[in-house]
Amino acid sequence: MIRTFYFLLAIGLVCSAPVLFAQSKSDFPRGPDGKPDLTGVWQGGSTVRGSWDEANGGLGVGGSGRNPNAPATPASNDRPAGREAAPYQEWAAKKVLESFNKRGIDDPTSLCLPPGVPRAVMLGLYPQKIIQTPKEILILYEYMNVFRTIPLNAKHPDDLLPSYMGDSIGHWEGDTLVVDIIGFNDKTWLAGTGTFHSEDLHITERYTRVDKDQINYEVTMVDPKVFTKPWTLRSTIMLREGTRLEEYVCAENNVDPANYEQLLKAGVKIGR
Amino acid sequence: MTKNIFLACGLAGVVALSAIPVAAHHSFGAEYDANQPVTLTGVVTKIEWTNPHSFIYMDVTDKSGKVANWKFEGYGPGVLYRNGWKKDVTMKLGDHITIFGWRARDGSNWAHSREITLADGKKMMFGPPAGTGDGGNTPAVDVR
């Protein structure tokens, strides 16, 4: 029994040593202004350190898939286990549920529309690249080839045209980058099938680089037209050294919406 | 021994991976049935290396000698490239391969691919797991 304990302890120490070392070292670079430099290629929605290959097991993102009866890996439009329900008003919750029951065939991204925020940040299948300067931070998302510009210590323009990715401005609070986003249109989903919002959506993001490999990400969504209270989600964004962004031209061969139509026309039940 | 420890740590890492939310461009469950897994062997006749999803077409011969052409959907080229696929190198027209996936809901010769066994026996992932992008098992809101 005692031998088993020491064996498990040894395994634990061996496996966690690189992690503990990385965390205690706090060896991430800083910009000329002394702030954490977030520049690099990152993977959202992951907790695993290492290169893209190491972190994704060589299987491709999303588990083995060998057992068709195993639960599906959560997608960017799934509700992860343990996450509390989104605080929608009753009428709005019914609308969210309608999309869920249709298995998300009304997902705006199935029409190749931009994913919006925080969906673009939290998804894991595609990398995102952060480019940081003292005056402005840029984030390029491979998924749908969208981008955000985040001027620092700036004000939102007063003539904003509603947009899919919104208008971002940022400032530093200690070592945390705080980003304020307004100016959204109402055509994206937030974090889960059917999680719609209004043009009044106001998002606050907090990016805290805790060590070389990891950014802690917290996002709070406020939208009095659809929510009963602010909705906050937390996840991690992991550094993927050696990974580069590829092109993603969604309109090239987007046959899925036509497939939905064809199946419905043929009388195949595609909802829940 | 060292190798085994690293293998154990690596497997632990793969288990931790299950928390990753993947991007879902479209609903798996609307088009495909996770309760209809299928494994087919045949000859590659066409590869569409396209966004948002790639397609493989394969001639499958049944026991009576009848040939049917099947269509399999998979990841887009950027994801495939990062997962180790090289266009026109990893898999070529005429290759004998085996595909594991799930059949389309309409019962036609159309499926969603997951794992491909290449002509040289190497196994590689060509598409996401069943259920990707259809909302999972729990809606974002609590059902009252």
PDB file of N, CA and C in Angstrom, chain A residues 50-115:
ATOM      1  N   GLY A  50       2.648  22.796 -24.641  1.00  0.00           N
ATOM      2  CA  GLY A  50       3.450  22.142 -25.662  1.00  0.00           C
ATOM      3  C   GLY A  50       3.115  22.643 -27.053  1.00  0.00           C
ATOM      4  N   SER A  51       3.754  22.016 -28.044  1.00  0.00           N
ATOM      5  CA  SER A  51       3.510  22.387 -29.434  1.00  0.00           C
ATOM      6  C   SER A  51       2.115  21.923 -29.835  1.00  0.00           C
ATOM      7  N   TRP A  52       1.705  22.319 -31.040  1.00  0.00           N
ATOM      8  CA  TRP A  52       0.376  21.902 -31.518  1.00  0.00           C
ATOM      9  C   TRP A  52       0.277  20.370 -31.525  1.00  0.00           C
ATOM     10  N   ASP A  53       1.324  19.722 -32.064  1.00  0.00           N
ATOM     11  CA  ASP A  53       1.326  18.257 -32.138  1.00  0.00           C
ATOM     12  C   ASP A  53       1.250  17.634 -30.753  1.00  0.00           C
ATOM     13  N   GLU A  54       2.107  18.128 -29.851  1.00  0.00           N
ATOM     14  CA  GLU A  54       2.150  17.554 -28.497  1.00  0.00           C
ATOM     15  C   GLU A  54       0.809  17.733 -27.796  1.00  0.00           C
ATOM     16  N   ALA A  55       0.237  18.928 -27.929  1.00  0.00           N
ATOM     17  CA  ALA A  55      -0.985  19.235 -27.183  1.00  0.00           C
ATOM     18  C   ALA A  55      -2.205  18.517 -27.753  1.00  0.00           C
ATOM     19  N   ASN A  56      -2.151  18.220 -29.045  1.00  0.00           N
ATOM     20  CA  ASN A  56      -3.332  17.635 -29.674  1.00  0.00           C
ATOM     21  C   ASN A  56      -3.160  16.162 -29.988  1.00  0.00           C
ATOM     22  N   GLY A  57      -2.115  15.570 -29.419  1.00  0.00           N
ATOM     23  CA  GLY A  57      -1.984  14.121 -29.396  1.00  0.00           C
ATOM     24  C   GLY A  57      -1.782  13.453 -30.738  1.00  0.00           C
ATOM     25  N   GLY A  58      -1.628  14.234 -31.788  1.00  0.00           N
ATOM     26  CA  GLY A  58      -1.444  13.635 -33.101  1.00  0.00           C
ATOM     27  C   GLY A  58      -2.717  13.041 -33.668  1.00  0.00           C
ATOM     28  N   LEU A  59      -3.800  13.100 -32.901  1.00  0.00           N
ATOM     29  CA  LEU A  59      -5.056  12.490 -33.357  1.00  0.00           C
ATOM     30  C   LEU A  59      -5.900  13.492 -34.122  1.00  0.00           C
ATOM     31  N   GLY A  60      -5.478  14.733 -34.110  1.00  0.00           N
ATOM     32  CA  GLY A  60      -6.378  15.778 -34.573  1.00  0.00           C
ATOM     33  C   GLY A  60      -7.154  16.223 -33.343  1.00  0.00           C
ATOM     34  N   VAL A  61      -7.553  17.456 -33.331  1.00  0.00           N
ATOM     35  CA  VAL A  61      -8.237  17.995 -32.154  1.00  0.00           C
ATOM     36  C   VAL A  61      -9.553  17.266 -31.928  1.00  0.00           C
ATOM     37  N   GLY A  62      -9.795  16.811 -30.725  1.00  0.00           N
ATOM     38  CA  GLY A  62     -11.123  16.302 -30.411  1.00  0.00           C
ATOM     39  C   GLY A  62     -11.250  14.828 -30.116  1.00  0.00           C
ATOM     40  N   GLY A  63     -10.266  14.230 -29.479  1.00  0.00           N
ATOM     41  CA  GLY A  63     -10.451  12.861 -29.010  1.00  0.00           C
ATOM     42  C   GLY A  63     -10.277  11.811 -30.082  1.00  0.00           C
ATOM     43  N   SER A  64     -10.520  10.543 -29.732  1.00  0.00           N
ATOM     44  CA  SER A  64     -10.198   9.454 -30.650  1.00  0.00           C
ATOM     45  C   SER A  64     -11.322   9.184 -31.639  1.00  0.00           C
ATOM     46  N   GLY A  65     -12.561   9.397 -31.199  1.00  0.00           N
ATOM     47  CA  GLY A  65     -13.691   9.145 -32.093  1.00  0.00           C
ATOM     48  C   GLY A  65     -13.872   7.684 -32.463  1.00  0.00           C
ATOM     49  N   ARG A  66     -13.101   6.783 -31.842  1.00  0.00           N
ATOM     50  CA  ARG A  66     -13.202   5.375 -32.239  1.00  0.00           C
ATOM     51  C   ARG A  66     -14.479   4.738 -31.688  1.00  0.00           C
ATOM     52  N   ASN A  67     -14.958   5.271 -30.600  1.00  0.00           N
ATOM     53  CA  ASN A  67     -16.164   4.726 -29.998  1.00  0.00           C
ATOM     54  C   ASN A  67     -17.345   5.629 -30.319  1.00  0.00           C
ATOM     55  N   PRO A  68     -18.191   5.184 -31.248  1.00  0.00           N
ATOM     56  CA  PRO A  68     -19.300   6.055 -31.659  1.00  0.00           C
ATOM     57  C   PRO A  68     -20.276   6.337 -30.533  1.00  0.00           C
ATOM     58  N   ASN A  69     -20.239   5.515 -29.484  1.00  0.00           N
ATOM     59  CA  ASN A  69     -21.166   5.735 -28.369  1.00  0.00           C
ATOM     60  C   ASN A  69     -20.616   6.695 -27.321  1.00  0.00           C
ATOM     61  N   ALA A  70     -19.343   7.032 -27.433  1.00  0.00           N
ATOM     62  CA  ALA A  70     -18.752   7.961 -26.466  1.00  0.00           C
ATOM     63  C   ALA A  70     -19.324   9.352 -26.689  1.00  0.00           C
ATOM     64  N   PRO A  71     -19.437  10.135 -25.614  1.00  0.00           N
ATOM     65  CA  PRO A  71     -19.983  11.485 -25.787  1.00  0.00           C
ATOM     66  C   PRO A  71     -19.108  12.307 -26.724  1.00  0.00           C
ATOM     67  N   ALA A  72     -19.733  13.160 -27.495  1.00  0.00           N
ATOM     68  CA  ALA A  72     -18.977  14.007 -28.413  1.00  0.00           C
ATOM     69  C   ALA A  72     -18.117  14.980 -27.626  1.00  0.00           C
ATOM     70  N   THR A  73     -16.955  15.284 -28.167  1.00  0.00           N
ATOM     71  CA  THR A  73     -16.117  16.311 -27.564  1.00  0.00           C
ATOM     72  C   THR A  73     -16.838  17.653 -27.707  1.00  0.00           C
ATOM     73  N   PRO A  74     -16.828  18.476 -26.670  1.00  0.00           N
ATOM     74  CA  PRO A  74     -17.546  19.752 -26.800  1.00  0.00           C
ATOM     75  C   PRO A  74     -16.993  20.596 -27.951  1.00  0.00           C
ATOM     76  N   ALA A  75     -17.850  21.161 -28.732  1.00  0.00           N
ATOM     77  CA  ALA A  75     -17.429  22.065 -29.794  1.00  0.00           C
ATOM     78  C   ALA A  75     -17.614  23.499 -29.317  1.00  0.00           C
ATOM     79  N   SER A  76     -17.225  24.445 -30.162  1.00  0.00           N
ATOM     80  CA  SER A  76     -17.330  25.833 -29.727  1.00  0.00           C
ATOM     81  C   SER A  76     -18.783  26.243 -29.539  1.00  0.00           C
ATOM     82  N   ASN A  77     -19.692  25.469 -30.083  1.00  0.00           N
ATOM     83  CA  ASN A  77     -21.094  25.798 -29.867  1.00  0.00           C
ATOM     84  C   ASN A  77     -21.786  24.784 -28.954  1.00  0.00           C
ATOM     85  N   ASP A  78     -20.976  24.010 -28.206  1.00  0.00           N
ATOM     86  CA  ASP A  78     -21.528  23.123 -27.179  1.00  0.00           C
ATOM     87  C   ASP A  78     -21.389  23.781 -25.806  1.00  0.00           C
ATOM     88  N   ARG A  79     -22.208  23.311 -24.877  1.00  0.00           N
ATOM     89  CA  ARG A  79     -22.068  23.798 -23.496  1.00  0.00           C
ATOM     90  C   ARG A  79     -21.181  22.812 -22.737  1.00  0.00           C
ATOM     91  N   PRO A  80     -19.969  23.231 -22.361  1.00  0.00           N
ATOM     92  CA  PRO A  80     -19.080  22.293 -21.668  1.00  0.00           C
ATOM     93  C   PRO A  80     -19.681  21.816 -20.351  1.00  0.00           C
ATOM     94  N   ALA A  81     -19.329  20.575 -19.981  1.00  0.00           N
ATOM     95  CA  ALA A  81     -19.827  20.007 -18.733  1.00  0.00           C
ATOM     96  C   ALA A  81     -19.432  20.903 -17.565  1.00  0.00           C
ATOM     97  N   GLY A  82     -20.372  21.125 -16.672  1.00  0.00           N
ATOM     98  CA  GLY A  82     -20.060  21.901 -15.481  1.00  0.00           C
ATOM     99  C   GLY A  82     -20.289  23.386 -15.650  1.00  0.00           C
ATOM    100  N   ARG A  83     -20.422  23.818 -16.906  1.00  0.00           N
ATOM    101  CA  ARG A  83     -20.655  25.252 -17.088  1.00  0.00           C
ATOM    102  C   ARG A  83     -22.094  25.592 -16.710  1.00  0.00           C
ATOM    103  N   GLU A  84     -22.262  26.678 -15.961  1.00  0.00           N
ATOM    104  CA  GLU A  84     -23.626  27.032 -15.570  1.00  0.00           C
ATOM    105  C   GLU A  84     -24.399  27.522 -16.793  1.00  0.00           C
ATOM    106  N   ALA A  85     -25.710  27.467 -16.677  1.00  0.00           N
ATOM    107  CA  ALA A  85     -26.555  27.863 -17.797  1.00  0.00           C
ATOM    108  C   ALA A  85     -26.366  29.347 -18.114  1.00  0.00           C
ATOM    109  N   ALA A  86     -26.468  29.662 -19.390  1.00  0.00           N
ATOM    110  CA  ALA A  86     -26.410  31.070 -19.787  1.00  0.00           C
ATOM    111  C   ALA A  86     -27.654  31.776 -19.239  1.00  0.00           C
ATOM    112  N   PRO A  87     -27.487  32.995 -18.665  1.00  0.00           N
ATOM    113  CA  PRO A  87     -28.599  33.645 -17.956  1.00  0.00           C
ATOM    114  C   PRO A  87     -29.564  34.385 -18.883  1.00  0.00           C
ATOM    115  N   TYR A  88     -30.189  33.650 -19.791  1.00  0.00           N
ATOM    116  CA  TYR A  88     -31.132  34.290 -20.724  1.00  0.00           C
ATOM    117  C   TYR A  88     -32.477  34.553 -20.060  1.00  0.00           C
ATOM    118  N   GLN A  89     -33.125  35.626 -20.468  1.00  0.00           N
ATOM    119  CA  GLN A  89     -34.515  35.860 -20.081  1.00  0.00           C
ATOM    120  C   GLN A  89     -35.362  34.729 -20.660  1.00  0.00           C
ATOM    121  N   GLU A  90     -36.511  34.497 -20.065  1.00  0.00           N
ATOM    122  CA  GLU A  90     -37.285  33.301 -20.410  1.00  0.00           C
ATOM    123  C   GLU A  90     -37.604  33.207 -21.909  1.00  0.00           C
ATOM    124  N   TRP A  91     -38.051  34.307 -22.491  1.00  0.00           N
ATOM    125  CA  TRP A  91     -38.412  34.287 -23.917  1.00  0.00           C
ATOM    126  C   TRP A  91     -37.164  33.975 -24.763  1.00  0.00           C
ATOM    127  N   ALA A  92     -36.010  34.518 -24.311  1.00  0.00           N
ATOM    128  CA  ALA A  92     -34.775  34.338 -25.072  1.00  0.00           C
ATOM    129  C   ALA A  92     -34.246  32.914 -24.920  1.00  0.00           C
ATOM    130  N   ALA A  93     -34.432  32.343 -23.710  1.00  0.00           N
ATOM    131  CA  ALA A  93     -33.982  30.962 -23.475  1.00  0.00           C
ATOM    132  C   ALA A  93     -34.739  30.007 -24.402  1.00  0.00           C
ATOM    133  N   LYS A  94     -36.016  30.308 -24.647  1.00  0.00           N
ATOM    134  CA  LYS A  94     -36.811  29.460 -25.557  1.00  0.00           C
ATOM    135  C   LYS A  94     -36.225  29.498 -26.967  1.00  0.00           C
ATOM    136  N   LYS A  95     -35.775  30.690 -27.360  1.00  0.00           N
ATOM    137  CA  LYS A  95     -35.192  30.844 -28.699  1.00  0.00           C
ATOM    138  C   LYS A  95     -33.865  30.068 -28.800  1.00  0.00           C
ATOM    139  N   VAL A  96     -33.072  30.116 -27.720  1.00  0.00           N
ATOM    140  CA  VAL A  96     -31.806  29.371 -27.695  1.00  0.00           C
ATOM    141  C   VAL A  96     -32.095  27.875 -27.827  1.00  0.00           C
ATOM    142  N   LEU A  97     -33.114  27.438 -27.095  1.00  0.00           N
ATOM    143  CA  LEU A  97     -33.475  26.020 -27.103  1.00  0.00           C
ATOM    144  C   LEU A  97     -33.960  25.562 -28.485  1.00  0.00           C
ATOM    145  N   GLU A  98     -34.650  26.457 -29.190  1.00  0.00           N
ATOM    146  CA  GLU A  98     -35.104  26.129 -30.556  1.00  0.00           C
ATOM    147  C   GLU A  98     -33.912  25.790 -31.456  1.00  0.00           C
ATOM    148  N   SER A  99     -32.846  26.585 -31.352  1.00  0.00           N
ATOM    149  CA  SER A  99     -31.656  26.313 -32.162  1.00  0.00           C
ATOM    150  C   SER A  99     -31.028  24.985 -31.769  1.00  0.00           C
ATOM    151  N   PHE A 100     -30.981  24.724 -30.454  1.00  0.00           N
ATOM    152  CA  PHE A 100     -30.421  23.456 -29.962  1.00  0.00           C
ATOM    153  C   PHE A 100     -31.218  22.283 -30.522  1.00  0.00           C
ATOM    154  N   ASN A 101     -32.548  22.416 -30.489  1.00  0.00           N
ATOM    155  CA  ASN A 101     -33.394  21.323 -30.970  1.00  0.00           C
ATOM    156  C   ASN A 101     -33.308  21.128 -32.482  1.00  0.00           C
ATOM    157  N   LYS A 102     -32.891  22.182 -33.180  1.00  0.00           N
ATOM    158  CA  LYS A 102     -32.665  22.063 -34.641  1.00  0.00           C
ATOM    159  C   LYS A 102     -31.229  21.617 -34.922  1.00  0.00           C
ATOM    160  N   ARG A 103     -30.504  21.234 -33.870  1.00  0.00           N
ATOM    161  CA  ARG A 103     -29.093  20.833 -33.955  1.00  0.00           C
ATOM    162  C   ARG A 103     -28.222  21.921 -34.575  1.00  0.00           C
ATOM    163  N   GLY A 104     -28.626  23.159 -34.358  1.00  0.00           N
ATOM    164  CA  GLY A 104     -27.745  24.258 -34.772  1.00  0.00           C
ATOM    165  C   GLY A 104     -27.630  24.460 -36.268  1.00  0.00           C
ATOM    166  N   ILE A 105     -28.662  24.057 -37.044  1.00  0.00           N
ATOM    167  CA  ILE A 105     -28.554  24.284 -38.501  1.00  0.00           C
ATOM    168  C   ILE A 105     -28.671  25.764 -38.846  1.00  0.00           C
ATOM    169  N   ASP A 106     -29.102  26.567 -37.855  1.00  0.00           N
ATOM    170  CA  ASP A 106     -29.187  28.019 -38.081  1.00  0.00           C
ATOM    171  C   ASP A 106     -27.919  28.733 -37.594  1.00  0.00           C
ATOM    172  N   ASP A 107     -26.857  27.974 -37.336  1.00  0.00           N
ATOM    173  CA  ASP A 107     -25.577  28.555 -36.907  1.00  0.00           C
ATOM    174  C   ASP A 107     -25.078  29.534 -37.974  1.00  0.00           C
ATOM    175  N   PRO A 108     -24.855  30.815 -37.602  1.00  0.00           N
ATOM    176  CA  PRO A 108     -24.400  31.786 -38.609  1.00  0.00           C
ATOM    177  C   PRO A 108     -23.105  31.360 -39.300  1.00  0.00           C
ATOM    178  N   THR A 109     -22.235  30.632 -38.582  1.00  0.00           N
ATOM    179  CA  THR A 109     -20.957  30.246 -39.225  1.00  0.00           C
ATOM    180  C   THR A 109     -21.163  29.192 -40.310  1.00  0.00           C
ATOM    181  N   SER A 110     -22.330  28.504 -40.311  1.00  0.00           N
ATOM    182  CA  SER A 110     -22.554  27.535 -41.389  1.00  0.00           C
ATOM    183  C   SER A 110     -22.760  28.264 -42.715  1.00  0.00           C
ATOM    184  N   LEU A 111     -23.014  29.576 -42.638  1.00  0.00           N
ATOM    185  CA  LEU A 111     -23.094  30.404 -43.845  1.00  0.00           C
ATOM    186  C   LEU A 111     -21.778  31.146 -44.078  1.00  0.00           C
ATOM    187  N   CYS A 112     -20.746  30.738 -43.350  1.00  0.00           N
ATOM    188  CA  CYS A 112     -19.403  31.329 -43.470  1.00  0.00           C
ATOM    189  C   CYS A 112     -19.341  32.749 -42.914  1.00  0.00           C
ATOM    190  N   LEU A 113     -20.262  33.099 -42.032  1.00  0.00           N
ATOM    191  CA  LEU A 113     -20.221  34.430 -41.415  1.00  0.00           C
ATOM    192  C   LEU A 113     -19.229  34.424 -40.254  1.00  0.00           C
ATOM    193  N   PRO A 114     -18.690  35.593 -39.901  1.00  0.00           N
ATOM    194  CA  PRO A 114     -17.682  35.641 -38.836  1.00  0.00           C
ATOM    195  C   PRO A 114     -18.218  35.122 -37.500  1.00  0.00           C
ATOM    196  N   PRO A 115     -17.354  34.468 -36.711  1.00  0.00           N
ATOM    197  CA  PRO A 115     -17.810  33.833 -35.471  1.00  0.00           C
ATOM    198  C   PRO A 115     -18.144  34.800 -34.345  1.00  0.00           C
TER     199      PRO A 115
END
